[in-house]
Coordinates of C-alpha atoms and ligand atoms in Angstrom, one line a residue:
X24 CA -48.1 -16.2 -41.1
X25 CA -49.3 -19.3 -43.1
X26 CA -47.3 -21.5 -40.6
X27 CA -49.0 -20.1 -37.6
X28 CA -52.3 -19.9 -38.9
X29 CA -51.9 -23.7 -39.4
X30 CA -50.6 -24.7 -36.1
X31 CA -53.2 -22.5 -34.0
X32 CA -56.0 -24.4 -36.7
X33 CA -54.4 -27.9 -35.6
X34 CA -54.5 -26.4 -31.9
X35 CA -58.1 -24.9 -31.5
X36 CA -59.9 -25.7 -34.9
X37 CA -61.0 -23.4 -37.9
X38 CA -63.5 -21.3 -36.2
X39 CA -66.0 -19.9 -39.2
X40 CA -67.1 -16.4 -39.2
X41 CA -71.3 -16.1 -39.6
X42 CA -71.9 -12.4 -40.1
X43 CA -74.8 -11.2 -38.8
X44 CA -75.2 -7.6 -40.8
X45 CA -76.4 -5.8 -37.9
X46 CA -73.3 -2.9 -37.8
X47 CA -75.8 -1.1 -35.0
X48 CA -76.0 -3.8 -32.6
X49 CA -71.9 -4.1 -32.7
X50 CA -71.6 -0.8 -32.0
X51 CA -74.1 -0.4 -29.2
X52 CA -72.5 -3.8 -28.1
X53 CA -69.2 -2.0 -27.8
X54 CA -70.0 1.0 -26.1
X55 CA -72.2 -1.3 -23.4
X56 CA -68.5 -3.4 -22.7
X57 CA -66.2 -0.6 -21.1
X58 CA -65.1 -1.3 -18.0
X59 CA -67.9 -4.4 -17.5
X60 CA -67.8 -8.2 -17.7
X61 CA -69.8 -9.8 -21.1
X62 CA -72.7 -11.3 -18.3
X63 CA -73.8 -7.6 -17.0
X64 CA -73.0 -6.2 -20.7
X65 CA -75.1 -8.8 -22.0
X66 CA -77.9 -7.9 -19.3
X67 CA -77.4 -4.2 -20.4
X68 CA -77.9 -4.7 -24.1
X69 CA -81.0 -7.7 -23.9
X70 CA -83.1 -4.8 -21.6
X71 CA -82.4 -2.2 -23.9
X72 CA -83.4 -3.9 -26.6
X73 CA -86.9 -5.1 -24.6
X74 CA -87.2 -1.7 -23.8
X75 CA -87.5 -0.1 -27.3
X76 CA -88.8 -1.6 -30.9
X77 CA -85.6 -0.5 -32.5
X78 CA -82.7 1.7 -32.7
X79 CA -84.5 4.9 -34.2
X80 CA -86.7 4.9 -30.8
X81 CA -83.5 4.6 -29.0
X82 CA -82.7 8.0 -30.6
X83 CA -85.5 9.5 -30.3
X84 CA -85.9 8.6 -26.3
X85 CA -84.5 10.6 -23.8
X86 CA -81.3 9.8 -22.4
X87 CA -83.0 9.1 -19.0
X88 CA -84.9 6.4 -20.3
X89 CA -81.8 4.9 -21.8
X90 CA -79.5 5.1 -19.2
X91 CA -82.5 3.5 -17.0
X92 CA -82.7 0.5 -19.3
X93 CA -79.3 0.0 -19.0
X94 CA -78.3 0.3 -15.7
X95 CA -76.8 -3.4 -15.0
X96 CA -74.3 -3.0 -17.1
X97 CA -72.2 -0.2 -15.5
X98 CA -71.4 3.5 -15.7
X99 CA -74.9 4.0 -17.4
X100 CA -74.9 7.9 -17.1
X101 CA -72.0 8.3 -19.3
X102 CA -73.2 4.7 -21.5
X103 CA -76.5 6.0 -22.6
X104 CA -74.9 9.6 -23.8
X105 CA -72.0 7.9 -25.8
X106 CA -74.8 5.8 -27.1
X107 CA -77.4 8.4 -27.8
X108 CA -74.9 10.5 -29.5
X109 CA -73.3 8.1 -31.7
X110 CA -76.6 7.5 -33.3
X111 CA -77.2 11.1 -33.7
X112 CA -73.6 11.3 -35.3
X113 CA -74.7 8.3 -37.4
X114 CA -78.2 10.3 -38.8
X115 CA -76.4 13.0 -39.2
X116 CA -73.5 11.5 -41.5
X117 CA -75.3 8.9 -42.9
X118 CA -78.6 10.6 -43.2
X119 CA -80.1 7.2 -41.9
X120 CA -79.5 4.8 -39.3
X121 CA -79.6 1.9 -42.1
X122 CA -75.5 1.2 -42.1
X123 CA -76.2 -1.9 -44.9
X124 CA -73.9 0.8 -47.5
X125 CA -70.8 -0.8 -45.3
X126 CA -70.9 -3.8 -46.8
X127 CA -69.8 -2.8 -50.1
X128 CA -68.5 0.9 -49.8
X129 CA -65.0 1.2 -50.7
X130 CA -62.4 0.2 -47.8
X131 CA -61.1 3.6 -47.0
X132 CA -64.4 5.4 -47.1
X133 CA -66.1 2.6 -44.4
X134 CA -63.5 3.2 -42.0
X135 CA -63.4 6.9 -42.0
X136 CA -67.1 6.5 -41.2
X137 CA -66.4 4.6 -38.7
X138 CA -63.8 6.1 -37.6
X139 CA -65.7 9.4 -37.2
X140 CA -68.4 8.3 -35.3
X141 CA -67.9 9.5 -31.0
X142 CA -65.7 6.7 -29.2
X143 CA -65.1 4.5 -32.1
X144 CA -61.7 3.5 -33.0
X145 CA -60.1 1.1 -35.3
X146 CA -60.7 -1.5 -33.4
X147 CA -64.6 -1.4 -33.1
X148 CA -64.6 -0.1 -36.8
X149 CA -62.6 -3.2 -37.5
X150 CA -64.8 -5.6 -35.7
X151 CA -68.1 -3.9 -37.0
X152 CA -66.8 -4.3 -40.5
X153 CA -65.4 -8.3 -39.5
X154 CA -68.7 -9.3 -37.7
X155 CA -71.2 -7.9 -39.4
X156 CA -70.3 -8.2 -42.8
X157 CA -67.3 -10.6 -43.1
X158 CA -65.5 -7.8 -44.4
X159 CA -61.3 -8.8 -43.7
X160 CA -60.2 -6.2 -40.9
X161 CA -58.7 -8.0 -38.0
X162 CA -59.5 -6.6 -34.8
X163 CA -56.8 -5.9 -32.9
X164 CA -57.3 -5.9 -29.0
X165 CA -54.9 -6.6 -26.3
X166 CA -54.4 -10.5 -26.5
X167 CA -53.7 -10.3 -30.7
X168 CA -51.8 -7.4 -29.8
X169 CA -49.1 -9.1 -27.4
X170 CA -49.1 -12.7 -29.6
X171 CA -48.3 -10.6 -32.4
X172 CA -45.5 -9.0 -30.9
X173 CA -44.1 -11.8 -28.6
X174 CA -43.9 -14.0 -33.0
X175 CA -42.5 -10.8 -34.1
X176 CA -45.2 -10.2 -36.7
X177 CA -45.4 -6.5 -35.9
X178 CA -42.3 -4.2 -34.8
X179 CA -41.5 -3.9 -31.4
X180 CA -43.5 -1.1 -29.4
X181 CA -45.8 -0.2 -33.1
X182 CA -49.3 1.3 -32.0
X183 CA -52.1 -0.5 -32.5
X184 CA -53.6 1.3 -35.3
X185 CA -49.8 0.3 -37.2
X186 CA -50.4 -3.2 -35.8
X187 CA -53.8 -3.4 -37.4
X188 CA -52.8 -2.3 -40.9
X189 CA -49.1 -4.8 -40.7
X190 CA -51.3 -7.7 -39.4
X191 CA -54.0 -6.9 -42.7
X192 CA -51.1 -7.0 -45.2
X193 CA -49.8 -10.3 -43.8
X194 CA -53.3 -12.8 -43.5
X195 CA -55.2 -13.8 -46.1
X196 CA -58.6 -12.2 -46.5
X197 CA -59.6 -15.4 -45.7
X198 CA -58.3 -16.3 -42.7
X199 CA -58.4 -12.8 -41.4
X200 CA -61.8 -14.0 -39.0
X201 CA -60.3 -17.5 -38.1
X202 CA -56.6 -15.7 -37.4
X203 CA -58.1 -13.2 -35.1
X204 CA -60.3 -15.6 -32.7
X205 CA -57.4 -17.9 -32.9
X206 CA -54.6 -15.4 -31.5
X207 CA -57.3 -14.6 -28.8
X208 CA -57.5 -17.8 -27.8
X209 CA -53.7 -18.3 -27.8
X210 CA -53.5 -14.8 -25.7
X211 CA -56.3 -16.0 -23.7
X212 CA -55.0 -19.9 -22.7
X213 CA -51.3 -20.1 -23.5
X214 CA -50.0 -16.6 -24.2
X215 CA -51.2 -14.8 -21.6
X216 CA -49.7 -11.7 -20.1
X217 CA -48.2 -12.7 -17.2
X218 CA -47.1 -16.2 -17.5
X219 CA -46.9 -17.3 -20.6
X220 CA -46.8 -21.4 -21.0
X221 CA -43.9 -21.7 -23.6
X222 CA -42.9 -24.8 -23.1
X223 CA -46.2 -26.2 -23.8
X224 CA -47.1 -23.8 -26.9
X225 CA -47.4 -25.4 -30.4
X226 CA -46.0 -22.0 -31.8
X227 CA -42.6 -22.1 -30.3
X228 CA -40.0 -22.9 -32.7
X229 CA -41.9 -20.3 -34.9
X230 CA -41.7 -17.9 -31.7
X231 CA -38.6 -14.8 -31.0
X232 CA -39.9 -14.4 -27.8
X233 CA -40.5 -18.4 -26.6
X234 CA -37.0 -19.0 -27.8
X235 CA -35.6 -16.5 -25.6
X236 CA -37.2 -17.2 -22.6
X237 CA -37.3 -21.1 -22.6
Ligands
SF4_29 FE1 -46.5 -16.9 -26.7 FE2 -44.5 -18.3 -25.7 FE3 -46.1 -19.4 -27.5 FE4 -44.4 -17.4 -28.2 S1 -43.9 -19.5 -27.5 S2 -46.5 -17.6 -28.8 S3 -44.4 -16.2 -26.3 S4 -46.6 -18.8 -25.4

């Protein structure tokens, strides 16, 4: 894992994670991506937050008024319920809409949280806990999902949530950011689904899956 981490940090740099402690804004930010591009997402989530002074008056407004606000970005009907209930699951649990307690609550209890909350899976926990507080879960989405697989650092066929917790025992807390916007890049660029450029990847002789198909 070391090995790789180094090669992809000679390859793309050492990006730094700058957490921004704002779990709310992830999770909005989450729900407002399904089936969009980042541009109209983007759009979606910069007129929603014009449109109300903070995330209580989002729960407070009607879901008219958000699903108005956020109509760029897509599907905004079923958007702005997903969105209006999630903070209503998040009062409810929480008793507040201040999520600051994730910074330092033990592991298992932040996920389960998390995990509870409508339409939020390990991934989104992971990244709310990654992005917001630097806190070491690495994300795992599609592109870390097939580099991981094609270097052999997770079985064959595992699901992502078994993926998750293998790739969390092998990095470093601290490299957990840097590994995961790394392998995204890789999956992005060099990795890719389709047609993957193996010939021209630094990772090859550390690679199953290159090997093979060279
Ligand atoms: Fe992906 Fe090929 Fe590189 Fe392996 S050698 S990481 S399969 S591009």
């Amino acid at each position: 894992m070391r090995a790789i981490r180094d090669r992809l940090r000679a390859y793309y740099g050492r990006p730094r994670n700058e957490p921004h402690h704002a779990p709310l804004d992830e999770l909005v930010l989450t729900v407002l991506s399904q089936n969009t591009n980042d541009r109209n997402r983007d759009v979606a989530y910069t007129r929603l937050r014009a449109r109300f002074p903070d995330w209580e008056s989002v729960a407070r407004a009607p879901v008219q008024e958000i699903e108005e606000a956020i109509r760029p970005g897509g599907i905004s009907k079923v958007k702005s319920r997903r969105i209006k209930s999630m903070l209503g699951a998040i009062a409810e649990d929480a008793g507040t809409l201040d999520l600051a307690a994730l910074a330092t609550a033990p592991r298992d209890d932040a996920i389960a949280f998390l995990e509870r909350l409508p339409g939020v899976g390990r991934k989104t926990a992971a990244c709310v806990l990654l992005f917001s507080f630097d806190r070491p879960e690495l994300p795992v989405d599609t592109h870390v999902y097939r580099v991981s697989s094609r270097l052999g650092l997770i079985r064959p066929k595992a699901s992502f949530l078994v993926a998750h917790e293998t790739l969390r025992a092998i990095v470093d807390p601290d490299d957990v950011y840097e590994v995961h916007v790394n392998m995204l890049r890789h999956g992005r660029r060099i990795c890719t689904a389709r047609n993957p450029q193996c010939e021209s990847c630094p990772l090859l002789d550390l690679c199953p899956y290159g090997q093979a198909h060279v």
